[in-house]
Rosetta silent file (secondary structure, phi, psi, omega in degrees, C-alpha in Angstrom):
SEQUENCE: MSHWESLKNRWFSPARAPAPAASQRVEVAPGLVVSVFRHVIERPEGGLTCWSYVTEGLATHGQKELVLTLSEGPGLEPSSSAHQVFQLFATIQQFASQGRTVNEGGVTRFGQRKFLGRHLLYLPASPLAGVPVPAGALAAILVTDAELTLVEENGAMRLMAALGKAYSHYPYPPWSEPERPELPANAMREASILSKMAHVRDRSARVLQLDGELVLHIEPGAEKNFRQLVEAAPGVETEGFGLLTGFDPTADAWLVWEPGQRTPGAITPPGSRGERIGGCFLAFLPGQKADQEMLVEDGFAWMLTHASWTALLRALTEGQSLALLTPGGKRLRLEWTAR
SCORE:     score description
SCORE:     0.000 S_00000001
   1 L     0.000  135.768 -178.068    0.000    0.000    0.000 S_00000001
   2 L   -68.410  145.327  173.650    1.361    3.447   -0.915 S_00000001
   3 H   -67.069  -13.040 -170.371    2.396    5.855    1.814 S_00000001
   4 H   -92.441   20.838 -176.928    0.499    8.479   -0.140 S_00000001
   5 H   -62.318  -23.148  178.125   -2.992    7.370    0.759 S_00000001
   6 H   -64.423  -13.406  175.008   -3.404   10.694    2.538 S_00000001
   7 H   -61.429  -19.780 -172.296   -3.575   12.226   -0.940 S_00000001
   8 H   -61.267  -23.564 -179.191   -7.148   10.962   -1.048 S_00000001
   9 H   -93.012    2.321  179.383   -8.391   14.008    0.817 S_00000001
  10 L   -87.094  145.990  176.527   -6.696   16.472   -1.541 S_00000001
  11 L  -117.713  123.664  178.449   -8.689   18.194   -4.275 S_00000001
  12 L   -90.427  106.526 -171.835   -6.932   19.177   -7.474 S_00000001
  13 L   -58.182  137.309  176.501   -8.689   22.361   -8.463 S_00000001
  14 L   -82.028   11.689 -179.105  -10.186   22.527  -11.959 S_00000001
  15 L   -57.742  148.419 -175.064   -9.236   26.189  -12.179 S_00000001
  16 L   -74.203  147.605  173.497   -7.891   27.215  -15.558 S_00000001
  17 L  -134.806  158.744  178.848   -4.210   27.600  -16.326 S_00000001
  18 L   -57.425  138.071  178.850   -2.506   28.728  -19.517 S_00000001
  19 L   -61.530  133.195 -178.264   -2.433   25.938  -22.075 S_00000001
  20 L   -67.238  146.354  177.446    1.065   24.387  -22.153 S_00000001
  21 L   -77.833  172.316 -177.879    3.242   25.015  -25.158 S_00000001
  22 L   -62.223  -29.267  174.544    4.607   22.190  -27.285 S_00000001
  23 E  -148.186  111.809 -170.428    7.833   22.332  -25.245 S_00000001
  24 E  -148.111  142.826  175.651    7.755   24.327  -22.031 S_00000001
  25 E  -112.073  127.726 -176.956    9.424   24.345  -18.598 S_00000001
  26 E  -126.294  125.083  173.575    7.284   25.380  -15.638 S_00000001
  27 E   -82.430  107.747 -174.440    8.481   25.846  -12.062 S_00000001
  28 E   -93.107  -15.203  176.074    5.532   24.414  -10.153 S_00000001
  29 E  -162.795  158.703  178.562    7.167   24.690   -6.716 S_00000001
  30 L   -54.377  122.242  179.123   10.539   25.870   -5.367 S_00000001
  31 L    82.806    4.667  179.807   13.116   23.398   -6.675 S_00000001
  32 E  -129.901  116.099  178.731   10.636   21.531   -8.869 S_00000001
  33 E  -112.974  139.192  175.762   10.416   22.095  -12.619 S_00000001
  34 E  -117.831  123.378  175.181    8.023   20.268  -14.950 S_00000001
  35 E   -93.619  136.851 -176.029    8.825   20.081  -18.656 S_00000001
  36 E  -116.648  131.950 -178.479    5.810   19.767  -20.960 S_00000001
  37 E  -132.580  134.634  169.647    5.949   18.160  -24.408 S_00000001
  38 E  -103.882  121.644 -171.833    3.344   17.666  -27.099 S_00000001
  39 E  -149.850  177.878 -177.806    4.449   14.702  -29.204 S_00000001
  40 E  -121.880  129.469  173.165    3.288   11.692  -31.188 S_00000001
  41 E   -98.441  121.198 -178.091    3.592    8.041  -30.179 S_00000001
  42 L   -80.208  133.495  177.188    3.708    5.830  -33.247 S_00000001
  43 L  -133.749  160.410  179.081    1.499    2.738  -33.244 S_00000001
  44 L   -55.392  -33.798 -178.233    0.599    0.212  -35.975 S_00000001
  45 L   -87.692    2.396  177.911   -2.849    1.772  -36.251 S_00000001
  46 L   127.461  165.996 -178.570   -1.456    5.305  -36.546 S_00000001
  47 L   -70.526  145.747  178.124    0.145    8.086  -34.517 S_00000001
  48 E  -118.446  116.300  178.916   -1.282    9.081  -31.135 S_00000001
  49 E   -77.066  130.523 -175.540   -0.834   12.724  -30.090 S_00000001
  50 E  -135.255  161.670  169.806    0.052   13.027  -26.408 S_00000001
  51 E  -114.391  124.023  177.860    1.065   15.515  -23.744 S_00000001
  52 E  -113.818  137.689  179.854    3.942   14.405  -21.511 S_00000001
  53 E  -119.086  120.644 -173.236    4.865   16.028  -18.195 S_00000001
  54 E  -122.563  125.911 -177.762    8.374   15.272  -16.899 S_00000001
  55 E   -84.232  156.734  173.049    9.634   16.304  -13.452 S_00000001
  56 E  -146.023  109.597 -179.248   13.052   17.659  -12.543 S_00000001
  57 L   134.009  -16.883  178.862   13.872   18.073   -8.878 S_00000001
  58 H   -67.231  -33.079 -177.644   12.151   15.168   -7.114 S_00000001
  59 H   -60.330  -26.028  177.493   15.418   13.207   -7.017 S_00000001
  60 H   -58.592  -28.236 -178.238   16.782   15.829   -4.612 S_00000001
  61 H  -103.233   14.022  178.341   14.360   14.395   -2.051 S_00000001
  62 L    83.360    7.609  177.882   15.081   10.747   -2.821 S_00000001
  63 L  -101.054  131.639  175.572   12.086   10.337   -5.106 S_00000001
  64 L   -60.959  144.552  177.758   12.589    9.015   -8.639 S_00000001
  65 L   -62.569  154.316 -174.277   11.600   11.530  -11.289 S_00000001
  66 E  -119.034  148.214  174.747    8.129   11.050  -12.757 S_00000001
  67 E  -127.700  126.112  175.597    6.655   11.045  -16.259 S_00000001
  68 E  -122.137  120.968 -177.809    2.922   11.419  -16.861 S_00000001
  69 E  -118.808  124.953 -179.202    1.698   11.066  -20.455 S_00000001
  70 E  -117.639  132.365  178.100   -1.904   11.813  -21.439 S_00000001
  71 E   -75.480  141.584 -179.802   -3.341   11.088  -24.860 S_00000001
  72 L   -79.860  135.632 -179.448   -4.958   14.040  -26.593 S_00000001
  73 L  -178.712 -176.964 -177.162   -8.654   13.651  -27.278 S_00000001
  74 L   -58.553  -30.064 -177.659  -12.185   14.887  -26.579 S_00000001
  75 L   -87.120    3.910 -176.952  -11.913   13.938  -22.908 S_00000001
  76 L  -124.818  118.967  176.139   -8.702   15.896  -22.301 S_00000001
  77 L  -106.912  110.539 -169.214   -8.554   19.684  -22.059 S_00000001
  78 H   -54.068  -42.822 -175.058   -4.830   20.606  -21.928 S_00000001
  79 H   -67.675  -42.411  179.945   -5.040   23.724  -19.759 S_00000001
  80 H   -68.680  -43.702 -178.549   -7.205   22.150  -17.062 S_00000001
  81 H   -68.007  -36.923  178.475   -5.286   18.878  -16.965 S_00000001
  82 H   -60.732  -42.600  179.337   -1.923   20.695  -16.868 S_00000001
  83 H   -59.794  -42.425  179.881   -3.030   22.647  -13.817 S_00000001
  84 H   -69.483  -38.401  177.944   -3.976   19.411  -12.042 S_00000001
  85 H   -62.805  -44.687 -179.581   -0.728   17.691  -13.048 S_00000001
  86 H   -60.691  -43.202  179.167    1.323   20.589  -11.688 S_00000001
  87 H   -65.179  -39.442  178.088   -0.529   20.484   -8.367 S_00000001
  88 H   -59.351  -51.019 -177.395   -0.084   16.713   -8.192 S_00000001
  89 H   -63.968  -36.204  177.783    3.676   16.911   -8.709 S_00000001
  90 H   -64.369  -38.482  178.141    4.001   19.733   -6.158 S_00000001
  91 H   -68.388  -39.447  177.381    2.184   17.581   -3.599 S_00000001
  92 H   -61.890  -40.175  177.187    4.410   14.596   -4.414 S_00000001
  93 H   -61.121  -40.196 -179.765    7.452   16.805   -3.824 S_00000001
  94 H   -62.126  -45.258  178.783    6.042   17.770   -0.433 S_00000001
  95 H   -65.877  -40.206 -179.648    5.602   14.131    0.579 S_00000001
  96 H   -62.762  -36.253  179.064    9.045   13.209   -0.753 S_00000001
  97 H   -65.833  -17.798  176.609   10.631   15.937    1.370 S_00000001
  98 L   -96.262    6.351 -179.961    9.123   14.098    4.362 S_00000001
  99 L    84.307   11.842 -178.322   10.683   10.813    3.263 S_00000001
 100 L  -104.195   94.401 -174.275    7.432    9.443    1.847 S_00000001
 101 L  -114.900  171.240  177.986    8.351    8.208   -1.615 S_00000001
 102 L  -128.159  152.741 -178.727    6.994    5.726   -4.125 S_00000001
 103 L  -132.651 -175.554  179.266    8.784    3.193   -6.272 S_00000001
 104 L   -51.530  130.819 -179.541    8.114    0.761   -9.119 S_00000001
 105 L    84.415   -5.303  177.846    4.817   -1.047   -8.583 S_00000001
 106 L   -77.339  168.582 -178.194    3.656    1.490   -6.001 S_00000001
 107 E  -138.136  160.165  165.430    0.311    3.232   -6.129 S_00000001
 108 E  -119.772  113.945  178.434   -1.462    6.382   -5.060 S_00000001
 109 L   -97.674  119.512  177.828   -5.000    5.635   -3.941 S_00000001
 110 L   -93.840  168.191  175.961   -7.251    8.683   -3.908 S_00000001
 111 L   -91.322 -139.074 -176.749  -10.594    9.039   -2.190 S_00000001
 112 L   -63.230  -37.651 -179.987  -13.821   10.307   -3.695 S_00000001
 113 L   -96.190   96.006 -174.066  -12.072   13.155   -5.493 S_00000001
 114 L   -89.635  173.374  176.824   -9.588   11.382   -7.708 S_00000001
 115 E   -87.652  112.915 -175.966   -6.920   12.666  -10.058 S_00000001
 116 L    52.420   31.294  177.051   -8.576   12.961  -13.482 S_00000001
 117 L    80.575    6.840 -175.446  -11.123   10.447  -12.163 S_00000001
 118 E  -136.547  173.275  169.398   -8.529    7.729  -11.531 S_00000001
 119 E   -96.274 -177.397 -178.481   -5.829    6.462   -9.163 S_00000001
 120 E  -126.875  137.391  172.147   -2.143    6.177  -10.081 S_00000001
 121 E  -117.926  141.212 -177.440    0.152    3.206  -10.640 S_00000001
 122 E  -112.650  123.288 -179.001    3.909    3.693  -11.024 S_00000001
 123 E  -126.614  161.658  176.257    5.884    1.603  -13.528 S_00000001
 124 E   -58.121  128.490 -177.087    9.400    1.886  -15.004 S_00000001
 125 L   -68.219  138.641  177.682    9.235    4.704  -17.549 S_00000001
 126 L   -94.144  154.869  174.578    9.617    3.719  -21.198 S_00000001
 127 L   -61.595  144.588  178.338   11.542    5.776  -23.779 S_00000001
 128 E  -129.067  123.367  179.931    9.394    8.312  -25.628 S_00000001
 129 L   -60.184  126.262  178.928   10.432    9.701  -29.008 S_00000001
 130 L    84.820    1.381 -179.597   10.977   13.440  -28.696 S_00000001
 131 E  -127.276  119.003  177.333   10.786   13.422  -24.888 S_00000001
 132 L   -74.566  105.414 -178.984   13.937   13.282  -22.711 S_00000001
 133 L   -92.914  122.954 -179.315   13.014   10.732  -20.038 S_00000001
 134 L   -60.548  146.327  177.749   15.337   10.824  -16.985 S_00000001
 135 L   -60.611  133.610  177.997   17.262    7.642  -16.232 S_00000001
 136 L    75.946    8.610 -178.156   15.429    5.492  -13.707 S_00000001
 137 L   -69.261  160.102  176.088   12.244    7.565  -13.924 S_00000001
 138 E  -108.624  143.745  173.041    8.802    6.184  -13.157 S_00000001
 139 E   -95.590  132.410  175.719    5.739    6.503  -15.372 S_00000001
 140 E   -94.069  120.077 -174.580    2.508    7.440  -13.596 S_00000001
 141 E  -115.611  132.588  178.924   -0.376    5.486  -15.153 S_00000001
 142 E   -74.705  132.270  178.683   -4.069    6.159  -14.557 S_00000001
 143 E  -136.212  155.452 -178.446   -5.997    3.137  -13.190 S_00000001
 144 L   -85.620  176.534  177.674   -9.568    2.520  -12.038 S_00000001
 145 H   -56.892  -52.335 -176.885  -10.814    1.366   -8.624 S_00000001
 146 H   -65.296  -37.522  179.133  -11.001   -2.305   -9.654 S_00000001
 147 H   -66.195  -37.740  178.917   -7.630   -2.167  -11.419 S_00000001
 148 H   -65.581  -40.679  177.162   -5.989   -0.698   -8.335 S_00000001
 149 H   -62.590  -39.270  176.280   -7.410   -3.515   -6.192 S_00000001
 150 H   -59.868  -43.838  178.205   -6.011   -6.005   -8.710 S_00000001
 151 H   -61.356  -45.328 -177.029   -2.570   -4.398   -8.357 S_00000001
 152 H   -65.574  -31.601 -175.655   -2.762   -4.499   -4.562 S_00000001
 153 H  -100.076  -32.071 -175.802   -3.789   -8.177   -4.479 S_00000001
 154 H  -116.329   -3.864  178.264   -2.151   -9.718   -7.597 S_00000001
 155 L    97.623  154.398 -176.031    0.747   -7.356   -8.278 S_00000001
 156 H   -70.153  -30.472 -174.906    1.471   -4.531  -10.712 S_00000001
 157 H   -65.944  -32.325  179.190    2.922   -6.760  -13.448 S_00000001
 158 H   -62.916  -45.621  178.913   -0.418   -8.486  -14.064 S_00000001
 159 H   -69.266  -39.174  179.027   -2.134   -5.182  -14.842 S_00000001
 160 H   -56.435  -48.824 -178.042    0.904   -3.954  -16.800 S_00000001
 161 H   -66.855  -38.214  179.550    0.816   -6.977  -19.105 S_00000001
 162 H   -64.782  -39.619  175.664   -2.967   -6.817  -19.509 S_00000001
 163 H   -65.660  -39.858  177.915   -2.727   -3.166  -20.567 S_00000001
 164 H   -60.017  -41.634  178.089    0.073   -4.088  -22.974 S_00000001
 165 H   -67.822  -44.579 -176.903   -2.113   -6.708  -24.606 S_00000001
 166 H   -61.633  -32.978 -175.998   -5.184   -4.456  -24.735 S_00000001
 167 L  -111.547   10.784  177.332   -3.240   -1.673  -26.485 S_00000001
 168 L    49.689   48.182 -178.095   -0.752   -3.847  -28.451 S_00000001
 169 L  -140.908  119.780 -177.482    2.178   -2.039  -26.847 S_00000001
 170 L   -93.333  139.877   -8.950    5.070   -3.782  -25.060 S_00000001
 171 L   -83.527  -12.393  176.039    5.447   -3.904  -22.116 S_00000001
 172 L  -161.567  157.787  176.815    2.565   -1.482  -21.474 S_00000001
 173 L   -71.385  123.356 -176.718    1.163    1.662  -23.103 S_00000001
 174 L   -74.686   -6.325  179.172    3.142    4.589  -21.634 S_00000001
 175 L  -102.683  159.984  175.438    0.192    6.928  -22.138 S_00000001
 176 E  -119.111  142.735  172.851   -3.047    7.198  -20.172 S_00000001
 177 L  -115.429  110.185 -177.110   -6.532    7.825  -21.485 S_00000001
 178 L   -54.553  -26.463 -176.820   -8.746    9.243  -18.705 S_00000001
 179 L  -106.240   14.350 -176.008  -11.838    7.761  -20.376 S_00000001
 180 L   -66.224  151.246  177.579  -10.453    4.352  -21.421 S_00000001
 181 L   -64.283  146.795  179.179  -12.610    1.279  -20.707 S_00000001
 182 L   -74.419  140.879  173.799  -11.798   -0.620  -17.536 S_00000001
 183 L   -72.731  160.229 -179.085  -10.040   -3.976  -17.856 S_00000001
 184 L   -74.355   60.015 -171.474  -11.845   -7.061  -16.404 S_00000001
 185 H   -65.364  -42.782 -179.166   -9.872   -6.635  -13.183 S_00000001
 186 H   -63.059  -42.783  179.531  -12.435   -8.119  -10.781 S_00000001
 187 H   -64.244  -39.256  178.730  -12.846  -11.247  -12.901 S_00000001
 188 H   -63.382  -44.585 -178.389   -9.058  -11.654  -13.124 S_00000001
 189 H   -65.221  -43.787 -175.983   -8.646  -11.347   -9.388 S_00000001
 190 H   -71.513  -31.814 -176.419  -11.462  -13.747   -8.518 S_00000001
 191 H   -87.112  -11.830 -170.563  -10.443  -16.438  -11.042 S_00000001
 192 L   -77.135  149.475  172.931   -6.719  -16.404  -10.294 S_00000001
 193 H   -61.906  -25.632 -178.140   -4.758  -19.045   -8.441 S_00000001
 194 H   -66.376  -23.900  178.916   -3.256  -16.167   -6.454 S_00000001
 195 H   -75.392   -8.529 -174.939   -6.589  -15.636   -4.673 S_00000001
 196 H  -112.377    7.701 -178.428   -6.297  -19.156   -3.258 S_00000001
 197 L  -144.902  155.190  174.777   -2.794  -19.047   -1.814 S_00000001
 198 L   -66.307  147.930  176.850   -0.618  -16.928    0.445 S_00000001
 199 E  -150.752  157.063  179.768    1.720  -14.616   -1.408 S_00000001
 200 E  -126.393  147.564 -178.416    4.443  -12.080   -0.812 S_00000001
 201 E  -106.630  128.597  172.860    5.412   -9.092   -2.946 S_00000001
 202 L  -138.821   99.712 -175.111    9.022   -8.306   -3.851 S_00000001
 203 L   -69.355  -15.604  177.567    9.259   -5.751   -6.655 S_00000001
 204 L   -82.926  -16.124 -178.848   13.016   -6.256   -6.900 S_00000001
 205 L   -76.822  145.511  177.459   12.568   -9.954   -7.742 S_00000001
 206 E  -137.215  138.242  178.070   12.486  -11.014  -11.400 S_00000001
 207 E  -122.310  130.402 -177.067   11.607  -14.367  -12.893 S_00000001
 208 E  -133.002  138.739  170.057   12.655  -15.358  -16.419 S_00000001
 209 E   -98.454  117.481  179.105   12.244  -18.488  -18.503 S_00000001
 210 E  -112.864 -176.585  179.055   15.359  -19.034  -20.599 S_00000001
 211 L   -64.281  107.306  175.079   16.508  -21.908  -22.767 S_00000001
 212 L    82.537    3.417  179.150   16.393  -24.940  -20.507 S_00000001
 213 E  -155.907  156.142  173.873   15.995  -23.131  -17.206 S_00000001
 214 E  -115.070  122.911 -172.195   13.785  -20.976  -15.036 S_00000001
 215 E  -117.487  129.673  174.830   15.728  -18.291  -13.182 S_00000001
 216 E  -111.537  119.054  175.861   14.629  -16.263  -10.157 S_00000001
 217 E  -103.645  129.877  178.074   16.719  -13.172   -9.358 S_00000001
 218 E  -131.166  141.742  179.129   16.266  -11.576   -5.923 S_00000001
 219 L   -76.140  139.263  175.333   18.096   -8.595   -4.456 S_00000001
 220 L   -54.880  140.727 -178.295   20.227   -9.251   -1.358 S_00000001
 221 L   103.638  -18.707 -178.580   18.410   -8.205    1.807 S_00000001
 222 L   -76.193  -10.001 -177.552   15.018   -9.519    0.705 S_00000001
 223 H   -59.360  -27.627  179.220   15.448  -12.708    2.738 S_00000001
 224 H   -63.213  -31.666  177.882   13.891  -10.930    5.730 S_00000001
 225 H   -64.573  -37.462 -179.968   10.600  -10.721    3.796 S_00000001
 226 H   -74.218  -35.301  175.407   10.531  -14.499    3.409 S_00000001
 227 H   -63.457  -41.764  179.005   11.355  -15.048    7.082 S_00000001
 228 H   -65.023  -37.403  178.754    8.483  -12.750    8.029 S_00000001
 229 H   -63.385  -46.132 -179.290    6.120  -14.617    5.702 S_00000001
 230 H   -63.590  -38.971 -179.710    6.986  -17.986    7.248 S_00000001
 231 H   -70.297  -37.531 -176.766    6.598  -16.580   10.771 S_00000001
 232 H   -80.070  -27.050 -177.506    3.289  -14.836   10.009 S_00000001
 233 L  -133.794   83.782 -176.576    1.734  -17.717    8.060 S_00000001
 234 L   -56.661  -27.768 -179.672    2.976  -21.074    9.369 S_00000001
 235 L   -63.324  -18.841  179.069    0.902  -22.935    6.767 S_00000001
 236 H   -57.607  -34.277 -175.614    3.286  -21.652    4.110 S_00000001
 237 H   -65.686  -21.632  179.017    5.832  -24.279    5.158 S_00000001
 238 H  -112.947  -24.244 -174.708    3.515  -27.064    4.001 S_00000001
 239 H  -104.341  -15.855 -178.056    1.253  -25.365    1.444 S_00000001
 240 L    84.494 -175.241 -179.066    3.670  -23.070   -0.391 S_00000001
 241 E  -163.235  171.535  177.027    3.101  -19.500   -1.539 S_00000001
 242 E  -109.259  141.194  176.194    3.256  -17.134   -4.484 S_00000001
 243 E  -109.466  115.152  177.718    5.953  -14.514   -5.064 S_00000001
 244 E   -83.226  118.405 -171.395    4.720  -11.402   -6.913 S_00000001
 245 L  -101.886  173.087  178.886    7.679  -10.208   -8.948 S_00000001
 246 L  -103.116 -170.193 -175.611    8.741   -6.988  -10.662 S_00000001
 247 L   -87.511  136.289  175.504    9.676   -6.056  -14.213 S_00000001
 248 L  -108.480  111.293 -177.603   12.835   -7.383  -15.855 S_00000001
 249 L   -67.468  -12.213  178.523   14.044   -5.008  -18.611 S_00000001
 250 L   -84.534   -8.623  179.826   16.103   -7.814  -20.172 S_00000001
 251 L   -68.542  145.899  174.259   12.953   -9.810  -21.039 S_00000001
 252 L  -118.267   18.038  172.309   11.899   -9.902  -24.700 S_00000001
 253 E  -164.722  153.753 -179.394    8.441  -11.321  -24.004 S_00000001
 254 E  -140.391  130.181 -179.618    6.004  -11.118  -21.099 S_00000001
 255 E   -65.460  144.480  179.236    3.303  -13.563  -20.090 S_00000001
 256 E  -139.872  149.465 -173.870   -0.260  -12.251  -20.119 S_00000001
 257 L  -150.009  151.828  171.381   -3.501  -13.846  -18.936 S_00000001
 258 L  -146.929  154.808 -178.425   -7.238  -13.342  -18.684 S_00000001
 259 L   -56.202  138.048 -179.700  -10.023  -15.557  -17.280 S_00000001
 260 L    90.720   -8.685 -179.664  -11.041  -18.312  -19.685 S_00000001
 261 L   -70.415  127.842 -173.614   -7.685  -18.351  -21.457 S_00000001
 262 L  -101.809  -19.973  179.334   -6.797  -21.986  -22.273 S_00000001
 263 L  -126.170  154.772  179.838   -3.295  -21.674  -23.717 S_00000001
 264 L   -59.792  144.073  177.720   -0.278  -19.597  -22.623 S_00000001
 265 E  -133.561  153.967 -179.962   -0.113  -16.071  -24.043 S_00000001
 266 E  -151.443  154.609  171.808    2.561  -13.395  -24.163 S_00000001
 267 E  -107.233  149.973 -176.673    3.199   -9.913  -25.488 S_00000001
 268 L  -139.209  153.285  172.965    6.447   -9.072  -27.260 S_00000001
 269 L   -78.750  164.347  177.442    8.283   -5.986  -28.548 S_00000001
 270 L   -57.377  136.801  177.437    8.906   -5.602  -32.294 S_00000001
 271 L    78.122    6.853 -177.272   11.576   -7.972  -33.582 S_00000001
 272 L   -69.814  147.089  173.907   11.526  -10.145  -30.469 S_00000001
 273 L  -101.812   -2.288  177.775   12.663  -13.770  -30.619 S_00000001
 274 L    61.038   39.763 -176.577   10.861  -14.625  -27.375 S_00000001
 275 L   -97.611  -14.460  179.264   13.968  -16.134  -25.791 S_00000001
 276 L  -130.389   93.950 -171.572   13.703  -14.402  -22.385 S_00000001
 277 E   -97.037  119.105  179.108   10.129  -14.697  -21.136 S_00000001
 278 E   -89.875  151.407  178.575    9.163  -12.697  -18.063 S_00000001
 279 L  -126.369  161.513 -177.241    6.378  -13.622  -15.671 S_00000001
 280 L   -86.807  -16.239  178.830    4.200  -11.749  -13.196 S_00000001
 281 E  -162.087  166.923  173.294    4.705  -14.220  -10.351 S_00000001
 282 E  -133.993  118.804  179.306    6.350  -17.445   -9.288 S_00000001
 283 E   -97.151  135.408  176.737    4.340  -19.952   -7.236 S_00000001
 284 E  -105.802  118.670 -174.606    6.093  -22.509   -5.028 S_00000001
 285 E  -122.090   99.433 -176.638    4.042  -25.719   -4.679 S_00000001
 286 L   -83.042  177.881  176.263    5.566  -28.317   -2.310 S_00000001
 287 L    81.046   20.416 -178.141    4.626  -31.920   -1.652 S_00000001
 288 L   -92.774  162.026  179.081    5.139  -33.165   -5.214 S_00000001
 289 L   -77.344  -25.337  179.465    6.579  -36.513   -6.295 S_00000001
 290 L  -150.710  153.364  176.528    9.139  -34.841   -8.556 S_00000001
 291 L   -70.115  139.357 -178.841   10.480  -31.346   -9.238 S_00000001
 292 E  -157.157  147.861  174.747    8.785  -29.688  -12.198 S_00000001
 293 E  -114.643  141.823  179.285    8.338  -26.232  -13.734 S_00000001
 294 E  -151.125  158.193  174.308    5.165  -25.153  -15.488 S_00000001
 295 E   -83.287  136.227  176.747    3.350  -22.090  -16.811 S_00000001
 296 E  -136.836  115.213 -179.513    0.386  -20.928  -14.738 S_00000001
 297 L    55.170 -121.411  178.532   -1.746  -17.982  -15.925 S_00000001
 298 L  -106.715   29.798  179.655    0.754  -15.125  -16.452 S_00000001
 299 E  -144.503 -163.494 -178.592    3.403  -16.625  -14.217 S_00000001
 300 E  -125.912  161.686  174.326    5.355  -19.762  -13.402 S_00000001
 301 E  -133.701  138.110  169.989    5.126  -22.511  -10.794 S_00000001
 302 E  -102.533  114.812  173.846    7.833  -24.642   -9.211 S_00000001
 303 E   -90.232  121.470 -167.701    6.436  -28.057   -8.249 S_00000001
 304 L  -126.698  140.468  170.639    8.788  -29.302   -5.522 S_00000001
 305 L   -71.749  169.501  179.874    9.506  -32.486   -3.627 S_00000001
 306 H   -59.985  -42.676 -178.501    9.828  -32.280    0.157 S_00000001
 307 H   -64.857  -43.203  179.968   13.623  -32.286   -0.057 S_00000001
 308 H   -67.980  -37.654  179.025   13.716  -29.544   -2.716 S_00000001
 309 H   -64.444  -41.555  177.777   11.141  -27.459   -0.831 S_00000001
 310 H   -61.805  -43.034  179.502   13.200  -27.665    2.358 S_00000001
 311 H   -66.681  -38.433 -179.674   16.294  -26.550    0.453 S_00000001
 312 H   -67.726  -43.754  178.246   14.414  -23.714   -1.249 S_00000001
 313 H   -59.252  -41.992  178.400   12.953  -22.387    2.010 S_00000001
 314 H   -63.121  -42.657 -179.319   16.425  -22.372    3.529 S_00000001
 315 H   -64.649  -41.099 -178.460   17.831  -20.552    0.490 S_00000001
 316 H   -69.378  -39.439 -175.352   15.055  -17.928    0.527 S_00000001
 317 H   -86.377  -15.288 -179.094   15.225  -17.210    4.264 S_00000001
 318 H  -115.099    1.520  176.892   19.028  -17.273    4.528 S_00000001
 319 L    72.831   36.578 -178.653   19.951  -15.543    1.249 S_00000001
 320 L  -103.917  148.751  173.117   21.602  -18.568   -0.384 S_00000001
 321 L   -76.594  159.491 -176.764   21.831  -19.431   -4.065 S_00000001
 322 E  -155.614  143.891  173.483   20.246  -22.670   -5.227 S_00000001
 323 E  -137.477  128.852  178.387   20.045  -24.833   -8.347 S_00000001
 324 E  -122.709  149.015 -179.662   17.655  -27.761   -8.815 S_00000001
 325 E  -120.207  124.961  179.203   17.395  -30.132  -11.748 S_00000001
 326 L   -79.713  160.233  176.793   14.070  -31.632  -12.820 S_00000001
 327 L   -56.677  -27.177  179.476   13.808  -35.224  -14.118 S_00000001
 328 L   -82.983    1.125  176.531   13.215  -33.729  -17.568 S_00000001
 329 L    91.759    5.869  178.335   16.566  -31.930  -17.478 S_00000001
 330 L   -89.103  139.351 -178.343   15.288  -28.383  -16.837 S_00000001
 331 E   -98.103  137.652  173.761   17.163  -26.354  -14.247 S_00000001
 332 E  -110.026  119.507 -169.339   15.457  -24.255  -11.571 S_00000001
 333 E  -127.635  133.217  175.029   17.872  -21.567  -10.389 S_00000001
 334 E  -115.043  125.017  179.447   17.743  -18.977   -7.584 S_00000001
 335 E  -129.995  142.428  177.410   20.292  -16.153   -7.622 S_00000001
 336 E  -102.564  104.601 -175.438   20.774  -13.165   -5.324 S_00000001
 337 L  -139.043  136.973  176.342   21.816  -10.260   -7.530 S_00000001
 338 L   -75.270  149.807  179.105   21.448   -6.510   -7.248 S_00000001
 339 L   -68.219    0.000    0.000   19.711   -4.705  -10.107 S_00000001
């Protein structure tokens, strides 16, 4: 849950502001400048005109810089939306100065008076032609009530991939449409295996399927999260759990899922060979007769014998590397590596 839930009581005034120029720098608060760009995102179905707002100055307070991109259309009035964006970023700067920051996969949940009628999800910012995106910046994406609940319960990557599929843009569309139709978030949440098992979120973790192996990368220091999970939910030691992972920029395909889907699906960038497939989660399922890896929804599952499960729990809670070999010759590998 985001530290910024107190934003829910803030109202972003609809008062008019001068319409932003095609390329303009605006000081919205002392030490915080927002650059505004009107540009076109190329898509197979044609160019999409957008307005992008890029911060400069949040990093001073330990907050990654932010990019908010809104598609131009009947539901977007540039002067009014710019005024609200500027107020939003100024408020974010205020929270950041208090040590209350947000990172990849984080959210801002508003109350009755939302930002442009939506909440915000933060994902790794994608390059935008004609827009200088700061290194390590986050993209702020508009999401609905149900979509935000899906993120909170099933992880940000599931919604990211679903948006990517819906808009044919890998790994997700970097623009927001305030009036876009809602994804079937409630149905996804209710039908998912994740609703039936304990799970832990680690946005630094990444899971990739490569040639002949499934690799889980976790940042050193995360072992405390697994110790806390085992202590808080003793049933995990016999029933297993799901690990909600973050985005791996080295992936060239990403699993995607929706209720009723019978075969595995993935989204890919142009020219991809699909050799490094990323997933939204990794489920650990103990008590099996043999070790096995399989695709489940938009993630992966490790089916583990008692001996392998014991070794994996020890590796996760003590920060140890591990490699297991299935009877079919596929390797299951856990590595502790910093991003």
